[in-house]
PDB file of C-alpha atoms in Angstrom:
ATOM      1  CA  THR A   1    -104.448 -27.805 -17.762  1.00  0.00           C
ATOM      2  CA  PRO A   2    -106.182 -25.621 -15.283  1.00  0.00           C
ATOM      3  CA  LEU A   3    -109.189 -23.847 -16.745  1.00  0.00           C
ATOM      4  CA  TYR A   4    -109.573 -22.137 -13.512  1.00  0.00           C
ATOM      5  CA  SER A   5    -107.058 -21.410 -10.652  1.00  0.00           C
ATOM      6  CA  SER A   6    -108.305 -21.430  -7.091  1.00  0.00           C
ATOM      7  CA  ALA A   7    -108.365 -18.033  -5.509  1.00  0.00           C
ATOM      8  CA  ALA A   8    -110.451 -15.644  -3.401  1.00  0.00           C
ATOM      9  CA  SER A   9    -112.687 -15.209  -6.504  1.00  0.00           C
ATOM     10  CA  ASP A  10    -113.828 -18.920  -6.458  1.00  0.00           C
ATOM     11  CA  VAL A  11    -117.195 -17.790  -5.094  1.00  0.00           C
ATOM     12  CA  TYR A  12    -120.011 -17.276  -7.710  1.00  0.00           C
ATOM     13  CA  LYS A  13    -123.605 -16.434  -7.876  1.00  0.00           C
ATOM     14  CA  ARG A  14    -125.392 -18.945 -10.189  1.00  0.00           C
ATOM     15  CA  GLN A  15    -129.047 -19.256 -11.002  1.00  0.00           C
ATOM     16  CA  PRO A  16    -130.261 -22.812 -10.595  1.00  0.00           C
ATOM     17  CA  PRO A  17    -131.894 -24.324 -13.714  1.00  0.00           C
ATOM     18  CA  MET A  18    -135.531 -24.931 -14.013  1.00  0.00           C
ATOM     19  CA  TYR A  19    -134.930 -28.732 -14.372  1.00  0.00           C
ATOM     20  CA  SER A  20    -133.933 -29.090 -10.663  1.00  0.00           C
ATOM     21  CA  ALA A  21    -135.440 -30.365  -7.422  1.00  0.00           C
ATOM     22  CA  ILE A  22    -135.598 -26.957  -5.811  1.00  0.00           C
ATOM     23  CA  LYS A  23    -139.059 -26.129  -4.790  1.00  0.00           C
ATOM     24  CA  HIS A  24    -141.213 -22.981  -5.656  1.00  0.00           C
ATOM     25  CA  GLN A  25    -144.367 -22.653  -3.625  1.00  0.00           C
ATOM     26  CA  GLY A  26    -144.290 -26.343  -2.794  1.00  0.00           C
ATOM     27  CA  ARG A  27    -143.721 -27.661  -6.201  1.00  0.00           C
ATOM     28  CA  PRO A  28    -140.361 -28.842  -7.684  1.00  0.00           C
ATOM     29  CA  LEU A  29    -139.065 -26.683 -10.534  1.00  0.00           C
ATOM     30  CA  TYR A  30    -138.741 -29.602 -12.809  1.00  0.00           C
ATOM     31  CA  ALA A  31    -142.509 -30.274 -12.497  1.00  0.00           C
ATOM     32  CA  ILE A  32    -143.197 -26.629 -13.344  1.00  0.00           C
ATOM     33  CA  ALA A  33    -140.764 -26.896 -16.279  1.00  0.00           C
ATOM     34  CA  ARG A  34    -142.369 -30.072 -17.594  1.00  0.00           C
ATOM     35  CA  ALA A  35    -145.571 -28.388 -17.662  1.00  0.00           C
ATOM     36  CA  GLY A  36    -144.133 -25.672 -19.825  1.00  0.00           C
ATOM     37  CA  GLY A  37    -143.879 -23.005 -17.113  1.00  0.00           C
ATOM     38  CA  GLU A  38    -140.947 -20.909 -15.887  1.00  0.00           C
ATOM     39  CA  VAL A  39    -140.568 -19.024 -12.665  1.00  0.00           C
ATOM     40  CA  ALA A  40    -137.845 -16.502 -11.312  1.00  0.00           C
ATOM     41  CA  ARG A  41    -135.064 -18.232  -9.441  1.00  0.00           C
ATOM     42  CA  ALA A  42    -132.751 -16.420  -6.897  1.00  0.00           C
ATOM     43  CA  ALA A  43    -129.175 -16.800  -7.727  1.00  0.00           C
ATOM     44  CA  ARG A  44    -127.214 -19.143  -5.231  1.00  0.00           C
ATOM     45  CA  THR A  45    -123.661 -18.827  -3.957  1.00  0.00           C
ATOM     46  CA  VAL A  46    -121.412 -21.611  -5.137  1.00  0.00           C
ATOM     47  CA  HIS A  47    -117.719 -22.365  -4.715  1.00  0.00           C
ATOM     48  CA  ILE A  48    -115.566 -23.624  -7.636  1.00  0.00           C
ATOM     49  CA  ARG A  49    -112.280 -24.671  -6.078  1.00  0.00           C
ATOM     50  CA  ARG A  50    -110.734 -26.234  -9.064  1.00  0.00           C
ATOM     51  CA  LEU A  51    -111.702 -26.647 -12.831  1.00  0.00           C
ATOM     52  CA  THR A  52    -109.191 -28.585 -14.980  1.00  0.00           C
ATOM     53  CA  LEU A  53    -109.292 -29.515 -18.578  1.00  0.00           C
ATOM     54  CA  ILE A  54    -108.813 -33.235 -18.966  1.00  0.00           C
ATOM     55  CA  ASP A  55    -109.187 -33.794 -22.685  1.00  0.00           C
ATOM     56  CA  TRP A  56    -109.997 -31.722 -25.869  1.00  0.00           C
ATOM     57  CA  SER A  57    -111.212 -33.719 -28.778  1.00  0.00           C
ATOM     58  CA  PRO A  58    -113.242 -31.308 -30.963  1.00  0.00           C
ATOM     59  CA  PRO A  59    -115.986 -30.717 -30.569  1.00  0.00           C
ATOM     60  CA  CYS A  60    -116.095 -32.302 -27.180  1.00  0.00           C
ATOM     61  CA  LEU A  61    -113.905 -31.355 -24.074  1.00  0.00           C
ATOM     62  CA  THR A  62    -113.761 -33.103 -20.784  1.00  0.00           C
ATOM     63  CA  PHE A  63    -113.088 -31.305 -17.518  1.00  0.00           C
ATOM     64  CA  GLU A  64    -112.793 -32.094 -13.790  1.00  0.00           C
ATOM     65  CA  VAL A  65    -114.424 -29.839 -11.269  1.00  0.00           C
ATOM     66  CA  ASP A  66    -114.119 -29.652  -7.465  1.00  0.00           C
ATOM     67  CA  CYS A  67    -117.085 -27.763  -6.393  1.00  0.00           C
ATOM     68  CA  SER A  68    -119.523 -27.095  -3.514  1.00  0.00           C
ATOM     69  CA  LYS A  69    -122.974 -28.222  -3.099  1.00  0.00           C
ATOM     70  CA  GLY A  70    -125.480 -26.358  -5.223  1.00  0.00           C
ATOM     71  CA  THR A  71    -123.210 -26.232  -8.230  1.00  0.00           C
ATOM     72  CA  TYR A  72    -125.216 -27.562 -11.280  1.00  0.00           C
ATOM     73  CA  VAL A  73    -122.468 -28.930 -13.642  1.00  0.00           C
ATOM     74  CA  ARG A  74    -124.723 -28.740 -16.657  1.00  0.00           C
ATOM     75  CA  THR A  75    -125.155 -25.029 -15.992  1.00  0.00           C
ATOM     76  CA  LEU A  76    -121.472 -24.717 -15.623  1.00  0.00           C
ATOM     77  CA  ALA A  77    -120.969 -26.447 -19.026  1.00  0.00           C
ATOM     78  CA  GLU A  78    -123.352 -23.847 -20.539  1.00  0.00           C
ATOM     79  CA  ALA A  79    -121.411 -21.072 -18.889  1.00  0.00           C
ATOM     80  CA  ILE A  80    -118.152 -22.292 -20.321  1.00  0.00           C
ATOM     81  CA  GLY A  81    -119.565 -22.404 -23.783  1.00  0.00           C
ATOM     82  CA  GLU A  82    -120.983 -18.905 -23.395  1.00  0.00           C
ATOM     83  CA  ARG A  83    -117.510 -17.640 -22.251  1.00  0.00           C
ATOM     84  CA  LEU A  84    -115.889 -19.354 -25.309  1.00  0.00           C
ATOM     85  CA  GLY A  85    -118.486 -17.819 -27.642  1.00  0.00           C
ATOM     86  CA  THR A  86    -119.517 -21.234 -28.991  1.00  0.00           C
ATOM     87  CA  GLY A  87    -122.236 -22.460 -26.747  1.00  0.00           C
ATOM     88  CA  ALA A  88    -121.924 -25.900 -24.982  1.00  0.00           C
ATOM     89  CA  HIS A  89    -124.121 -28.435 -23.219  1.00  0.00           C
ATOM     90  CA  LEU A  90    -123.360 -31.380 -21.010  1.00  0.00           C
ATOM     91  CA  ILE A  91    -123.546 -34.933 -22.568  1.00  0.00           C
ATOM     92  CA  ALA A  92    -122.073 -36.873 -19.568  1.00  0.00           C
ATOM     93  CA  LEU A  93    -121.445 -36.521 -15.835  1.00  0.00           C
ATOM     94  CA  ARG A  94    -119.694 -38.771 -13.340  1.00  0.00           C
ATOM     95  CA  ARG A  95    -119.513 -37.949  -9.634  1.00  0.00           C
ATOM     96  CA  THR A  96    -116.044 -39.050  -8.465  1.00  0.00           C
ATOM     97  CA  ALA A  97    -116.176 -37.938  -4.818  1.00  0.00           C
ATOM     98  CA  VAL A  98    -118.560 -36.582  -2.133  1.00  0.00           C
ATOM     99  CA  GLY A  99    -116.732 -35.164   0.826  1.00  0.00           C
ATOM    100  CA  PRO A 100    -114.214 -37.736   2.029  1.00  0.00           C
ATOM    101  CA  PHE A 101    -115.960 -40.556  -0.038  1.00  0.00           C
ATOM    102  CA  ARG A 102    -114.263 -41.289  -3.343  1.00  0.00           C
ATOM    103  CA  LEU A 103    -115.176 -43.349  -6.255  1.00  0.00           C
ATOM    104  CA  ASP A 104    -111.947 -45.242  -6.360  1.00  0.00           C
ATOM    105  CA  ARG A 105    -112.680 -46.727  -3.006  1.00  0.00           C
ATOM    106  CA  ALA A 106    -116.181 -47.805  -3.906  1.00  0.00           C
ATOM    107  CA  VAL A 107    -117.271 -51.471  -4.134  1.00  0.00           C
ATOM    108  CA  THR A 108    -119.853 -52.663  -6.689  1.00  0.00           C
ATOM    109  CA  LEU A 109    -123.017 -54.282  -5.418  1.00  0.00           C
ATOM    110  CA  ASP A 110    -122.131 -57.620  -7.116  1.00  0.00           C
ATOM    111  CA  ALA A 111    -118.744 -57.630  -5.356  1.00  0.00           C
ATOM    112  CA  LEU A 112    -120.461 -56.813  -2.000  1.00  0.00           C
ATOM    113  CA  GLN A 113    -123.022 -59.643  -2.406  1.00  0.00           C
ATOM    114  CA  ALA A 114    -120.255 -62.116  -3.301  1.00  0.00           C
ATOM    115  CA  ALA A 115    -117.977 -61.179  -0.403  1.00  0.00           C
ATOM    116  CA  SER A 116    -117.769 -63.022   2.842  1.00  0.00           C
ATOM    117  CA  PRO A 117    -119.328 -61.395   5.998  1.00  0.00           C
ATOM    118  CA  GLU A 118    -115.925 -60.599   7.311  1.00  0.00           C
ATOM    119  CA  GLN A 119    -114.866 -58.835   4.033  1.00  0.00           C
ATOM    120  CA  ARG A 120    -118.123 -56.946   4.033  1.00  0.00           C
ATOM    121  CA  ARG A 121    -117.289 -55.648   7.502  1.00  0.00           C
ATOM    122  CA  GLN A 122    -113.903 -54.416   6.332  1.00  0.00           C
ATOM    123  CA  TRP A 123    -115.511 -52.547   3.519  1.00  0.00           C
ATOM    124  CA  VAL A 124    -118.422 -50.935   5.356  1.00  0.00           C
ATOM    125  CA  LEU A 125    -117.394 -47.617   6.746  1.00  0.00           C
ATOM    126  CA  PRO A 126    -118.545 -46.268  10.084  1.00  0.00           C
ATOM    127  CA  ALA A 127    -121.822 -44.333   9.896  1.00  0.00           C
ATOM    128  CA  ASP A 128    -120.402 -41.399  11.899  1.00  0.00           C
ATOM    129  CA  LEU A 129    -117.977 -40.689   9.175  1.00  0.00           C
ATOM    130  CA  LEU A 130    -120.841 -38.884   7.453  1.00  0.00           C
ATOM    131  CA  VAL A 131    -120.992 -36.247  10.140  1.00  0.00           C
ATOM    132  CA  GLN A 132    -117.327 -35.827  11.273  1.00  0.00           C
ATOM    133  CA  GLN A 133    -117.612 -32.039  10.838  1.00  0.00           C
ATOM    134  CA  LEU A 134    -119.929 -32.044  13.886  1.00  0.00           C
ATOM    135  CA  PRO A 135    -118.684 -31.762  17.420  1.00  0.00           C
ATOM    136  CA  ALA A 136    -118.957 -35.028  19.350  1.00  0.00           C
ATOM    137  CA  LEU A 137    -120.887 -35.439  22.685  1.00  0.00           C
ATOM    138  CA  GLU A 138    -120.665 -38.614  24.882  1.00  0.00           C
ATOM    139  CA  LEU A 139    -123.613 -39.741  27.058  1.00  0.00           C
ATOM    140  CA  ALA A 140    -123.750 -42.301  29.812  1.00  0.00           C
ATOM    141  CA  LEU A 141    -125.869 -45.340  29.011  1.00  0.00           C
ATOM    142  CA  ALA A 142    -128.796 -44.178  31.126  1.00  0.00           C
ATOM    143  CA  ASP A 143    -128.907 -40.881  29.266  1.00  0.00           C
ATOM    144  CA  ALA A 144    -128.386 -42.449  25.944  1.00  0.00           C
ATOM    145  CA  ARG A 145    -131.497 -44.654  26.646  1.00  0.00           C
ATOM    146  CA  ARG A 146    -133.533 -41.699  27.533  1.00  0.00           C
ATOM    147  CA  LEU A 147    -132.570 -39.950  24.344  1.00  0.00           C
ATOM    148  CA  MET A 148    -133.442 -43.022  22.245  1.00  0.00           C
ATOM    149  CA  GLN A 149    -136.865 -42.955  23.896  1.00  0.00           C
ATOM    150  CA  GLY A 150    -137.454 -39.509  22.523  1.00  0.00           C
ATOM    151  CA  ARG A 151    -136.894 -37.579  25.774  1.00  0.00           C
ATOM    152  CA  GLU A 152    -134.916 -34.315  26.106  1.00  0.00           C
ATOM    153  CA  LEU A 153    -131.897 -34.165  28.228  1.00  0.00           C
ATOM    154  CA  SER A 154    -130.663 -31.251  30.266  1.00  0.00           C
ATOM    155  CA  LEU A 155    -126.792 -30.805  29.554  1.00  0.00           C
ATOM    156  CA  SER A 156    -124.272 -29.674  32.076  1.00  0.00           C
ATOM    157  CA  ASP A 157    -122.211 -26.440  31.501  1.00  0.00           C
ATOM    158  CA  ALA A 158    -119.190 -28.709  30.753  1.00  0.00           C
ATOM    159  CA  GLN A 159    -120.991 -30.663  28.199  1.00  0.00           C
ATOM    160  CA  CYS A 160    -122.284 -27.508  26.373  1.00  0.00           C
ATOM    161  CA  ALA A 161    -118.780 -26.106  26.516  1.00  0.00           C
ATOM    162  CA  SER A 162    -117.340 -29.313  25.036  1.00  0.00           C
ATOM    163  CA  VAL A 163    -119.390 -28.840  21.828  1.00  0.00           C
ATOM    164  CA  GLY A 164    -118.781 -25.098  21.642  1.00  0.00           C
ATOM    165  CA  ALA A 165    -116.187 -25.263  18.766  1.00  0.00           C
ATOM    166  CA  GLY A 166    -117.090 -25.872  15.214  1.00  0.00           C
ATOM    167  CA  LEU A 167    -120.865 -25.590  15.676  1.00  0.00           C
ATOM    168  CA  THR A 168    -123.185 -26.095  12.822  1.00  0.00           C
ATOM    169  CA  VAL A 169    -126.665 -24.521  13.134  1.00  0.00           C
ATOM    170  CA  ALA A 170    -129.439 -26.221  11.320  1.00  0.00           C
ATOM    171  CA  PRO A 171    -130.775 -24.090   8.449  1.00  0.00           C
ATOM    172  CA  ALA A 172    -134.340 -22.831   8.306  1.00  0.00           C
ATOM    173  CA  GLY A 173    -136.999 -25.162   6.866  1.00  0.00           C
ATOM    174  CA  ASP A 174    -139.187 -28.088   8.018  1.00  0.00           C
ATOM    175  CA  ASP A 175    -136.234 -29.866   9.710  1.00  0.00           C
ATOM    176  CA  PRO A 176    -136.955 -30.589  13.332  1.00  0.00           C
ATOM    177  CA  ALA A 177    -133.382 -29.340  14.082  1.00  0.00           C
ATOM    178  CA  VAL A 178    -134.085 -25.817  13.066  1.00  0.00           C
ATOM    179  CA  GLY A 179    -132.365 -23.297  15.388  1.00  0.00           C
ATOM    180  CA  GLN A 180    -130.343 -26.064  17.172  1.00  0.00           C
ATOM    181  CA  VAL A 181    -126.707 -26.704  17.247  1.00  0.00           C
ATOM    182  CA  LEU A 182    -126.075 -30.150  15.658  1.00  0.00           C
ATOM    183  CA  VAL A 183    -123.839 -32.674  17.380  1.00  0.00           C
ATOM    184  CA  ARG A 184    -122.980 -36.239  16.831  1.00  0.00           C
ATOM    185  CA  VAL A 185    -123.895 -38.389  19.911  1.00  0.00           C
ATOM    186  CA  TYR A 186    -122.173 -41.460  21.285  1.00  0.00           C
ATOM    187  CA  CYS A 187    -122.867 -43.725  24.178  1.00  0.00           C
ATOM    188  CA  ARG A 188    -119.647 -44.124  26.273  1.00  0.00           C
ATOM    189  CA  GLU A 189    -120.595 -47.455  27.633  1.00  0.00           C
ATOM    190  CA  ALA A 190    -121.423 -50.754  25.787  1.00  0.00           C
ATOM    191  CA  ASP A 191    -125.124 -51.690  26.163  1.00  0.00           C
ATOM    192  CA  PRO A 192    -125.022 -55.290  27.581  1.00  0.00           C
ATOM    193  CA  GLY A 193    -128.303 -55.953  25.908  1.00  0.00           C
ATOM    194  CA  ASN A 194    -127.214 -55.002  22.489  1.00  0.00           C
ATOM    195  CA  VAL A 195    -123.562 -56.163  21.938  1.00  0.00           C
ATOM    196  CA  ASP A 196    -122.545 -56.597  18.243  1.00  0.00           C
ATOM    197  CA  PRO A 197    -118.863 -57.121  17.765  1.00  0.00           C
ATOM    198  CA  GLY A 198    -119.253 -56.587  14.089  1.00  0.00           C
ATOM    199  CA  ASP A 199    -121.137 -53.286  14.464  1.00  0.00           C
ATOM    200  CA  ALA A 200    -119.474 -50.733  12.006  1.00  0.00           C
ATOM    201  CA  ALA A 201    -119.941 -47.842  14.489  1.00  0.00           C
ATOM    202  CA  ALA A 202    -118.138 -49.711  17.240  1.00  0.00           C
ATOM    203  CA  ARG A 203    -115.092 -49.707  15.034  1.00  0.00           C
ATOM    204  CA  SER A 204    -115.058 -45.853  14.734  1.00  0.00           C
ATOM    205  CA  GLY A 205    -113.068 -45.685  17.948  1.00  0.00           C
ATOM    206  CA  GLN A 206    -116.151 -44.527  20.066  1.00  0.00           C
ATOM    207  CA  ALA A 207    -118.135 -46.610  22.444  1.00  0.00           C
ATOM    208  CA  GLY A 208    -121.182 -46.401  20.073  1.00  0.00           C
ATOM    209  CA  PHE A 209    -122.574 -43.927  17.611  1.00  0.00           C
ATOM    210  CA  LEU A 210    -126.219 -43.108  18.306  1.00  0.00           C
ATOM    211  CA  GLY A 211    -126.852 -40.350  15.623  1.00  0.00           C
ATOM    212  CA  VAL A 212    -127.341 -36.619  15.367  1.00  0.00           C
ATOM    213  CA  ALA A 213    -128.918 -34.527  18.061  1.00  0.00           C
ATOM    214  CA  GLY A 214    -129.486 -30.810  18.487  1.00  0.00           C
ATOM    215  CA  VAL A 215    -128.531 -28.597  21.394  1.00  0.00           C
ATOM    216  CA  THR A 216    -130.920 -25.731  22.078  1.00  0.00           C
ATOM    217  CA  PRO A 217    -129.914 -22.329  23.299  1.00  0.00           C
ATOM    218  CA  SER A 218    -131.084 -23.299  26.749  1.00  0.00           C
ATOM    219  CA  GLY A 219    -128.796 -26.395  26.938  1.00  0.00           C
ATOM    220  CA  ARG A 220    -131.340 -28.936  26.110  1.00  0.00           C
ATOM    221  CA  LEU A 221    -130.411 -32.024  23.979  1.00  0.00           C
ATOM    222  CA  ARG A 222    -133.003 -33.220  21.514  1.00  0.00           C
ATOM    223  CA  ALA A 223    -132.877 -36.122  19.061  1.00  0.00           C
ATOM    224  CA  VAL A 224    -132.723 -35.297  15.374  1.00  0.00           C
ATOM    225  CA  ARG A 225    -131.761 -38.334  13.522  1.00  0.00           C
ATOM    226  CA  LEU A 226    -130.964 -41.414  15.567  1.00  0.00           C
ATOM    227  CA  ILE A 227    -129.762 -44.673  13.895  1.00  0.00           C
ATOM    228  CA  ALA A 228    -128.703 -46.948  16.843  1.00  0.00           C
ATOM    229  CA  HIS A 229    -130.870 -49.241  18.840  1.00  0.00           C
ATOM    230  CA  ILE A 230    -130.368 -49.432  22.656  1.00  0.00           C
ATOM    231  CA  CYS A 231    -132.160 -51.972  24.665  1.00  0.00           C
ATOM    232  CA  THR A 232    -134.297 -50.448  27.333  1.00  0.00           C
ATOM    233  CA  PRO A 233    -135.513 -52.080  30.580  1.00  0.00           C
ATOM    234  CA  GLU A 234    -139.082 -53.352  30.385  1.00  0.00           C
ATOM    235  CA  VAL A 235    -141.513 -51.028  32.100  1.00  0.00           C
ATOM    236  CA  PRO A 236    -144.630 -52.666  33.765  1.00  0.00           C
ATOM    237  CA  GLU A 237    -147.780 -51.781  31.773  1.00  0.00           C
ATOM    238  CA  THR A 238    -149.308 -50.301  34.942  1.00  0.00           C
ATOM    239  CA  VAL A 239    -146.710 -47.621  35.173  1.00  0.00           C
ATOM    240  CA  ARG A 240    -145.930 -47.132  31.456  1.00  0.00           C
ATOM    241  CA  PRO A 241    -146.352 -43.382  30.610  1.00  0.00           C
ATOM    242  CA  GLY A 242    -149.036 -42.530  28.197  1.00  0.00           C
ATOM    243  CA  PRO A 243    -148.419 -40.427  25.022  1.00  0.00           C
ATOM    244  CA  GLU A 244    -149.821 -37.371  26.723  1.00  0.00           C
ATOM    245  CA  SER A 245    -147.230 -37.528  29.583  1.00  0.00           C
ATOM    246  CA  ALA A 246    -144.275 -38.840  27.751  1.00  0.00           C
ATOM    247  CA  GLU A 247    -141.519 -36.271  27.155  1.00  0.00           C
ATOM    248  CA  THR A 248    -140.968 -36.227  23.389  1.00  0.00           C
ATOM    249  CA  THR A 249    -139.537 -34.084  20.775  1.00  0.00           C
TER     250      THR A 249
END
């Protein structure tokens, strides 16, 4: 039974609860609440795409909700009780999906530990599945090595154009990617010094997933969060650049 049907009005402004990890002047709200304090909280925009009644066994009801990030379900439960005129609070919460990842495809830790290496490789999903919403950018091995060393790369006009659709700009905050367009970066060539046939990223259909980088307005590529390891040729100590001359992000 739908408690709510998806429509253009699925966008709501909700005030986050005091018991949350949102920070106020550097302190998490839950720490302020535990100390007996309370501060004003700006309402945040949330999307509730689907809200369905699963079971009604008085005085408890069970519902399923498909919602956006920032939706505090315990606050939603209180809002439902307020609309019903009875009051309500949350007694249990189970997350069944996050983006493309669903609970019915999950594997328990015990099962993972008991499985053979081959079975584990079949279960483990490629890391780049987490950032499939970002445009992809392929680099030659030499450029991939430079990026992994912390150097910035100058992108060609063609490379900038290739990531021009579906851009995600990093939000304001302390993240090093602020103001940059985020992309997922791959190395189009196999690194002969780091070949692992069981690597999960290699099974994603790309030559090798390196991680997430940012493209600046001037067309420079900077590392943001890199997860791969690429072997780099040994540089003689006499010509190894020092920290003061290295090109870093």
